PDB file of C-alpha atoms in Angstrom:
ATOM      1  CA  MET A   1      28.475   4.559  10.892  1.00 52.00           C
ATOM      2  CA  ASP A   2      28.163   2.445   7.732  1.00 72.00           C
ATOM      3  CA  SER A   3      26.010  -0.128   9.528  1.00 77.00           C
ATOM      4  CA  GLN A   4      23.787   2.672  10.836  1.00 80.00           C
ATOM      5  CA  ILE A   5      23.267   4.062   7.324  1.00 84.00           C
ATOM      6  CA  THR A   6      22.579   0.560   5.996  1.00 87.00           C
ATOM      7  CA  SER A   7      20.039  -0.038   8.750  1.00 85.00           C
ATOM      8  CA  ILE A   8      18.252   3.231   7.969  1.00 86.00           C
ATOM      9  CA  LEU A   9      18.187   2.545   4.218  1.00 90.00           C
ATOM     10  CA  LEU A  10      16.838  -0.984   4.719  1.00 91.00           C
ATOM     11  CA  SER A  11      14.119   0.284   7.045  1.00 90.00           C
ATOM     12  CA  VAL A  12      13.087   2.868   4.443  1.00 92.00           C
ATOM     13  CA  CYS A  13      13.020   0.190   1.716  1.00 94.00           C
ATOM     14  CA  VAL A  14      10.864  -2.122   3.838  1.00 94.00           C
ATOM     15  CA  GLY A  15       8.537   0.754   4.654  1.00 93.00           C
ATOM     16  CA  LEU A  16       8.195   1.791   1.008  1.00 95.00           C
ATOM     17  CA  GLY A  17       7.513  -1.761  -0.146  1.00 96.00           C
ATOM     18  CA  ILE A  18       4.808  -2.541   2.372  1.00 96.00           C
ATOM     19  CA  ALA A  19       3.285   0.946   2.006  1.00 96.00           C
ATOM     20  CA  ALA A  20       2.901   0.352  -1.728  1.00 96.00           C
ATOM     21  CA  ALA A  21       1.069  -2.881  -0.892  1.00 97.00           C
ATOM     22  CA  THR A  22      -1.564  -0.889   1.029  1.00 97.00           C
ATOM     23  CA  GLY A  23      -2.450   0.688  -2.304  1.00 96.00           C
ATOM     24  CA  PHE A  24      -3.877  -2.705  -3.302  1.00 96.00           C
ATOM     25  CA  ARG A  25      -5.421  -3.584   0.079  1.00 96.00           C
ATOM     26  CA  ILE A  26      -5.345  -1.407   3.169  1.00 96.00           C
ATOM     27  CA  PHE A  27      -5.406  -3.923   6.000  1.00 97.00           C
ATOM     28  CA  LEU A  28      -3.788  -7.083   4.567  1.00 98.00           C
ATOM     29  CA  PRO A  29      -0.237  -5.602   4.422  1.00 97.00           C
ATOM     30  CA  MET A  30      -0.655  -4.256   7.958  1.00 97.00           C
ATOM     31  CA  LEU A  31      -1.783  -7.701   9.124  1.00 98.00           C
ATOM     32  CA  ILE A  32       1.233  -9.347   7.480  1.00 97.00           C
ATOM     33  CA  GLY A  33       3.484  -6.801   9.175  1.00 96.00           C
ATOM     34  CA  ASN A  34       1.796  -7.577  12.483  1.00 97.00           C
ATOM     35  CA  VAL A  35       2.334 -11.329  12.015  1.00 97.00           C
ATOM     36  CA  THR A  36       6.025 -10.907  11.155  1.00 96.00           C
ATOM     37  CA  SER A  37       6.424  -8.966  14.398  1.00 95.00           C
ATOM     38  CA  LEU A  38       4.521 -11.531  16.487  1.00 96.00           C
ATOM     39  CA  MET A  39       6.674 -14.312  15.010  1.00 95.00           C
ATOM     40  CA  GLY A  40       9.815 -12.349  15.824  1.00 93.00           C
ATOM     41  CA  TRP A  41      10.925 -12.129  12.193  1.00 92.00           C
ATOM     42  CA  TYR A  42      10.822  -8.358  11.728  1.00 90.00           C
ATOM     43  CA  HIS A  43       9.866  -5.705  14.241  1.00 87.00           C
ATOM     44  CA  PHE A  44       8.317  -2.280  14.072  1.00 92.00           C
ATOM     45  CA  SER A  45      10.344   0.649  15.403  1.00 89.00           C
ATOM     46  CA  ASP A  46      10.039   1.081  19.181  1.00 88.00           C
ATOM     47  CA  SER A  47       7.480   3.889  19.041  1.00 88.00           C
ATOM     48  CA  PHE A  48       5.175   1.671  16.949  1.00 94.00           C
ATOM     49  CA  SER A  49       5.571  -1.552  18.913  1.00 92.00           C
ATOM     50  CA  TRP A  50       1.806  -1.557  19.613  1.00 94.00           C
ATOM     51  CA  MET A  51       1.289  -2.501  15.957  1.00 95.00           C
ATOM     52  CA  GLY A  52       2.912  -5.834  16.723  1.00 95.00           C
ATOM     53  CA  SER A  53       0.545  -6.733  19.576  1.00 96.00           C
ATOM     54  CA  TRP A  54      -2.098  -9.474  19.738  1.00 97.00           C
ATOM     55  CA  THR A  55      -4.760  -6.801  20.121  1.00 97.00           C
ATOM     56  CA  ALA A  56      -3.660  -5.307  16.817  1.00 97.00           C
ATOM     57  CA  PHE A  57      -3.724  -8.817  15.320  1.00 98.00           C
ATOM     58  CA  ALA A  58      -7.371  -9.290  16.314  1.00 98.00           C
ATOM     59  CA  ILE A  59      -8.401  -5.895  14.928  1.00 98.00           C
ATOM     60  CA  LEU A  60      -6.417  -6.216  11.703  1.00 98.00           C
ATOM     61  CA  SER A  61      -7.607  -9.785  11.078  1.00 98.00           C
ATOM     62  CA  SER A  62     -11.243  -8.714  11.296  1.00 98.00           C
ATOM     63  CA  ALA A  63     -10.653  -5.637   9.153  1.00 97.00           C
ATOM     64  CA  THR A  64      -8.750  -7.658   6.537  1.00 98.00           C
ATOM     65  CA  VAL A  65     -11.507 -10.255   6.157  1.00 98.00           C
ATOM     66  CA  ALA A  66     -14.182  -7.541   5.953  1.00 96.00           C
ATOM     67  CA  GLU A  67     -12.240  -5.579   3.327  1.00 96.00           C
ATOM     68  CA  ILE A  68     -11.508  -8.612   1.144  1.00 96.00           C
ATOM     69  CA  VAL A  69     -15.120  -9.827   1.242  1.00 96.00           C
ATOM     70  CA  ALA A  70     -16.513  -6.337   0.552  1.00 94.00           C
ATOM     71  CA  TYR A  71     -14.469  -5.976  -2.631  1.00 93.00           C
ATOM     72  CA  TYR A  72     -16.195  -9.044  -4.105  1.00 94.00           C
ATOM     73  CA  VAL A  73     -19.610  -7.374  -3.775  1.00 91.00           C
ATOM     74  CA  PRO A  74     -20.735  -5.792  -7.091  1.00 84.00           C
ATOM     75  CA  PHE A  75     -20.978  -1.967  -7.107  1.00 84.00           C
ATOM     76  CA  LEU A  76     -19.735  -1.835  -3.504  1.00 90.00           C
ATOM     77  CA  ASP A  77     -16.210  -2.377  -4.812  1.00 88.00           C
ATOM     78  CA  ASN A  78     -16.309   0.827  -6.879  1.00 85.00           C
ATOM     79  CA  LEU A  79     -17.766   2.769  -3.957  1.00 89.00           C
ATOM     80  CA  LEU A  80     -15.024   1.466  -1.671  1.00 90.00           C
ATOM     81  CA  ASP A  81     -12.364   2.653  -4.111  1.00 88.00           C
ATOM     82  CA  LYS A  82     -13.554   6.239  -3.657  1.00 86.00           C
ATOM     83  CA  ILE A  83     -13.973   6.021   0.111  1.00 90.00           C
ATOM     84  CA  ALA A  84     -10.737   4.131   0.714  1.00 90.00           C
ATOM     85  CA  LEU A  85      -8.356   6.526  -1.075  1.00 92.00           C
ATOM     86  CA  PRO A  86      -7.641   8.733   1.976  1.00 94.00           C
ATOM     87  CA  LEU A  87      -7.494   5.592   4.126  1.00 94.00           C
ATOM     88  CA  ALA A  88      -4.907   4.078   1.783  1.00 95.00           C
ATOM     89  CA  VAL A  89      -2.779   7.234   1.969  1.00 96.00           C
ATOM     90  CA  GLY A  90      -3.074   7.225   5.764  1.00 96.00           C
ATOM     91  CA  ALA A  91      -2.259   3.521   6.010  1.00 96.00           C
ATOM     92  CA  GLY A  92       0.704   3.898   3.663  1.00 96.00           C
ATOM     93  CA  THR A  93       2.032   6.793   5.730  1.00 97.00           C
ATOM     94  CA  LEU A  94       1.565   4.933   9.018  1.00 96.00           C
ATOM     95  CA  ILE A  95       3.007   1.592   7.955  1.00 96.00           C
ATOM     96  CA  SER A  96       6.041   3.070   6.193  1.00 95.00           C
ATOM     97  CA  THR A  97       6.825   5.352   9.140  1.00 95.00           C
ATOM     98  CA  SER A  98       6.429   2.469  11.588  1.00 95.00           C
ATOM     99  CA  TYR A  99       9.354   0.605  10.002  1.00 92.00           C
ATOM    100  CA  MET A 100      11.751   3.508   9.710  1.00 90.00           C
ATOM    101  CA  SER A 101      14.681   3.359  12.080  1.00 85.00           C
ATOM    102  CA  ASP A 102      14.414   5.115  15.450  1.00 84.00           C
ATOM    103  CA  GLU A 103      17.782   6.632  14.590  1.00 83.00           C
ATOM    104  CA  MET A 104      15.974   8.940  12.160  1.00 87.00           C
ATOM    105  CA  ALA A 105      14.549  12.245  13.380  1.00 88.00           C
ATOM    106  CA  THR A 106      10.787  12.026  14.012  1.00 90.00           C
ATOM    107  CA  PRO A 107       9.821  14.881  11.617  1.00 92.00           C
ATOM    108  CA  LEU A 108      11.950  13.261   8.902  1.00 92.00           C
ATOM    109  CA  LYS A 109      10.309   9.865   9.463  1.00 93.00           C
ATOM    110  CA  TRP A 110       6.786  11.235   9.214  1.00 95.00           C
ATOM    111  CA  GLY A 111       7.630  13.513   6.298  1.00 95.00           C
ATOM    112  CA  LEU A 112       9.231  10.683   4.342  1.00 94.00           C
ATOM    113  CA  GLY A 113       6.418   8.361   5.370  1.00 95.00           C
ATOM    114  CA  LEU A 114       3.785  10.765   4.033  1.00 95.00           C
ATOM    115  CA  ILE A 115       5.555  11.592   0.777  1.00 94.00           C
ATOM    116  CA  ALA A 116       6.952   8.155  -0.091  1.00 94.00           C
ATOM    117  CA  GLY A 117       4.648   5.753   1.740  1.00 95.00           C
ATOM    118  CA  GLY A 118       1.406   7.699   1.534  1.00 96.00           C
ATOM    119  CA  GLY A 119       2.166   8.836  -1.997  1.00 95.00           C
ATOM    120  CA  ALA A 120       2.921   5.305  -3.207  1.00 96.00           C
ATOM    121  CA  ALA A 121      -0.243   3.908  -1.633  1.00 96.00           C
ATOM    122  CA  GLY A 122      -2.393   6.720  -3.015  1.00 95.00           C
ATOM    123  CA  LEU A 123      -1.080   6.432  -6.569  1.00 94.00           C
ATOM    124  CA  ILE A 124      -1.465   2.657  -6.709  1.00 95.00           C
ATOM    125  CA  HIS A 125      -4.934   2.813  -5.167  1.00 94.00           C
ATOM    126  CA  THR A 126      -6.003   5.439  -7.708  1.00 92.00           C
ATOM    127  CA  ALA A 127      -4.683   3.364 -10.608  1.00 91.00           C
ATOM    128  CA  MET A 128      -6.447   0.216  -9.384  1.00 92.00           C
ATOM    129  CA  GLY A 129      -9.673   2.155  -8.879  1.00 89.00           C
ATOM    130  CA  MET A 130      -9.538   3.352 -12.480  1.00 89.00           C
ATOM    131  CA  LEU A 131      -8.825  -0.190 -13.667  1.00 89.00           C
ATOM    132  CA  ARG A 132     -11.874  -1.446 -11.777  1.00 89.00           C
ATOM    133  CA  LEU A 133     -14.048   1.316 -13.256  1.00 86.00           C
ATOM    134  CA  GLY A 134     -12.879   0.300 -16.712  1.00 88.00           C
ATOM    135  CA  SER A 135     -13.654  -3.310 -15.893  1.00 87.00           C
ATOM    136  CA  SER A 136     -17.118  -2.352 -14.639  1.00 85.00           C
ATOM    137  CA  ALA A 137     -17.855  -0.350 -17.784  1.00 85.00           C
ATOM    138  CA  GLY A 138     -16.436  -2.893 -20.214  1.00 86.00           C
ATOM    139  CA  THR A 139     -17.722  -6.110 -18.662  1.00 87.00           C
ATOM    140  CA  ALA A 140     -20.669  -4.894 -16.553  1.00 80.00           C
ATOM    141  CA  GLY A 141     -18.647  -5.839 -13.490  1.00 78.00           C
ATOM    142  CA  THR A 142     -18.255  -9.520 -14.399  1.00 87.00           C
ATOM    143  CA  ALA A 143     -14.457  -9.215 -14.549  1.00 89.00           C
ATOM    144  CA  ASN A 144     -14.206  -7.257 -11.287  1.00 90.00           C
ATOM    145  CA  PRO A 145     -13.681 -10.383  -9.128  1.00 92.00           C
ATOM    146  CA  ILE A 146     -10.618 -11.165 -11.252  1.00 93.00           C
ATOM    147  CA  VAL A 147      -9.254  -7.665 -10.620  1.00 92.00           C
ATOM    148  CA  THR A 148     -10.011  -8.046  -6.910  1.00 94.00           C
ATOM    149  CA  THR A 149      -8.253 -11.410  -6.695  1.00 95.00           C
ATOM    150  CA  GLY A 150      -5.239  -9.933  -8.469  1.00 96.00           C
ATOM    151  CA  GLU A 151      -5.155  -7.066  -5.969  1.00 96.00           C
ATOM    152  CA  ASN A 152      -5.306  -9.485  -3.038  1.00 97.00           C
ATOM    153  CA  GLY A 153      -2.427 -11.484  -4.479  1.00 97.00           C
ATOM    154  CA  ALA A 154      -0.389  -8.362  -5.221  1.00 96.00           C
ATOM    155  CA  ALA A 155      -0.913  -6.987  -1.703  1.00 97.00           C
ATOM    156  CA  ALA A 156       0.137 -10.263  -0.063  1.00 98.00           C
ATOM    157  CA  THR A 157       3.106 -10.930  -2.353  1.00 97.00           C
ATOM    158  CA  LEU A 158       4.456  -7.386  -2.207  1.00 96.00           C
ATOM    159  CA  SER A 159       4.122  -7.306   1.589  1.00 97.00           C
ATOM    160  CA  ILE A 160       6.018 -10.572   2.055  1.00 97.00           C
ATOM    161  CA  LEU A 161       8.753  -9.749  -0.452  1.00 97.00           C
ATOM    162  CA  ALA A 162       9.244  -6.324   1.166  1.00 96.00           C
ATOM    163  CA  PHE A 163      10.731  -8.189   4.141  1.00 95.00           C
ATOM    164  CA  VAL A 164      12.662 -10.776   2.110  1.00 95.00           C
ATOM    165  CA  ILE A 165      14.247  -8.570  -0.575  1.00 96.00           C
ATOM    166  CA  PRO A 166      13.528  -4.983   0.552  1.00 95.00           C
ATOM    167  CA  VAL A 167      15.972  -3.188  -1.744  1.00 95.00           C
ATOM    168  CA  VAL A 168      14.798  -5.032  -4.863  1.00 96.00           C
ATOM    169  CA  ILE A 169      11.147  -4.414  -3.978  1.00 96.00           C
ATOM    170  CA  ALA A 170      11.788  -0.720  -3.266  1.00 95.00           C
ATOM    171  CA  ILE A 171      13.376  -0.331  -6.713  1.00 96.00           C
ATOM    172  CA  ALA A 172      10.486  -2.254  -8.306  1.00 95.00           C
ATOM    173  CA  VAL A 173       7.978  -0.002  -6.519  1.00 95.00           C
ATOM    174  CA  ILE A 174       9.725   3.138  -7.772  1.00 95.00           C
ATOM    175  CA  ILE A 175       9.622   1.797 -11.348  1.00 95.00           C
ATOM    176  CA  LEU A 176       5.939   0.911 -10.911  1.00 93.00           C
ATOM    177  CA  LEU A 177       5.155   4.383  -9.575  1.00 94.00           C
ATOM    178  CA  VAL A 178       6.883   6.052 -12.530  1.00 94.00           C
ATOM    179  CA  PHE A 179       4.774   3.891 -14.859  1.00 92.00           C
ATOM    180  CA  VAL A 180       1.567   4.729 -12.963  1.00 91.00           C
ATOM    181  CA  VAL A 181       2.304   8.469 -12.946  1.00 91.00           C
ATOM    182  CA  LYS A 182       2.915   8.431 -16.708  1.00 90.00           C
ATOM    183  CA  LYS A 183      -0.343   6.555 -17.335  1.00 85.00           C
ATOM    184  CA  LEU A 184      -2.352   8.880 -15.087  1.00 84.00           C
ATOM    185  CA  TRP A 185      -0.725  11.939 -16.656  1.00 86.00           C
ATOM    186  CA  ARG A 186      -1.661  10.766 -20.151  1.00 84.00           C
ATOM    187  CA  TYR A 187      -5.184   9.834 -19.087  1.00 76.00           C
ATOM    188  CA  PHE A 188      -6.007  13.131 -17.396  1.00 76.00           C
ATOM    189  CA  GLY A 189      -4.150  15.060 -20.108  1.00 74.00           C
ATOM    190  CA  SER A 190      -6.206  13.498 -22.907  1.00 72.00           C
ATOM    191  CA  LYS A 191      -9.392  13.922 -20.865  1.00 66.00           C
ATOM    192  CA  LYS A 192      -8.684  17.631 -20.418  1.00 66.00           C
ATOM    193  CA  LYS A 193      -8.040  18.041 -24.161  1.00 63.00           C
ATOM    194  CA  ASN A 194     -11.330  16.345 -24.991  1.00 63.00           C
ATOM    195  CA  GLU A 195     -13.198  18.653 -22.616  1.00 62.00           C
ATOM    196  CA  CYS A 196     -11.598  21.734 -24.182  1.00 60.00           C
ATOM    197  CA  ALA A 197     -12.349  20.546 -27.732  1.00 55.00           C
TER     198      ALA A 197
END
């Protein structure tokens, strides 16, 4: 029983960590998850085994390269931030659910995946989009490639560490999300006050 609970908790931690990474880049974390499965290091739950196939590798590789390159294109990066928000939420939900133990009830897996995984991805993506807008306004977009490179590094690092130290990363993600929520709350709160003034 204890080992079953531990297995479920670890699967949730892995799912949360890699879902948060999709907030930085949608396809790179999914590609890393695919590679870990192909190498036999960490597998998706049985109902999501197709995500660990070579077909998925080909699709995700192409999508990852296209996404990374697109974010280095001026003005297109800001447009992508707006378009990609629902995709990030969807990817976060899918990838987090795909790692949750098959011992969990399906409605619980998807519900937790949407709230935790999709929520984490959406919040991080929103925060990074606002950071890029600030960079565009303050530097005329010249600093945007630096932001983009940082996002790529964060997505890759977070995805890898989610498999190596899942519990630590899950805790770190929760702390990060609390920080992001506070920042967004203050930003929108002050913006609303200014509009009412």
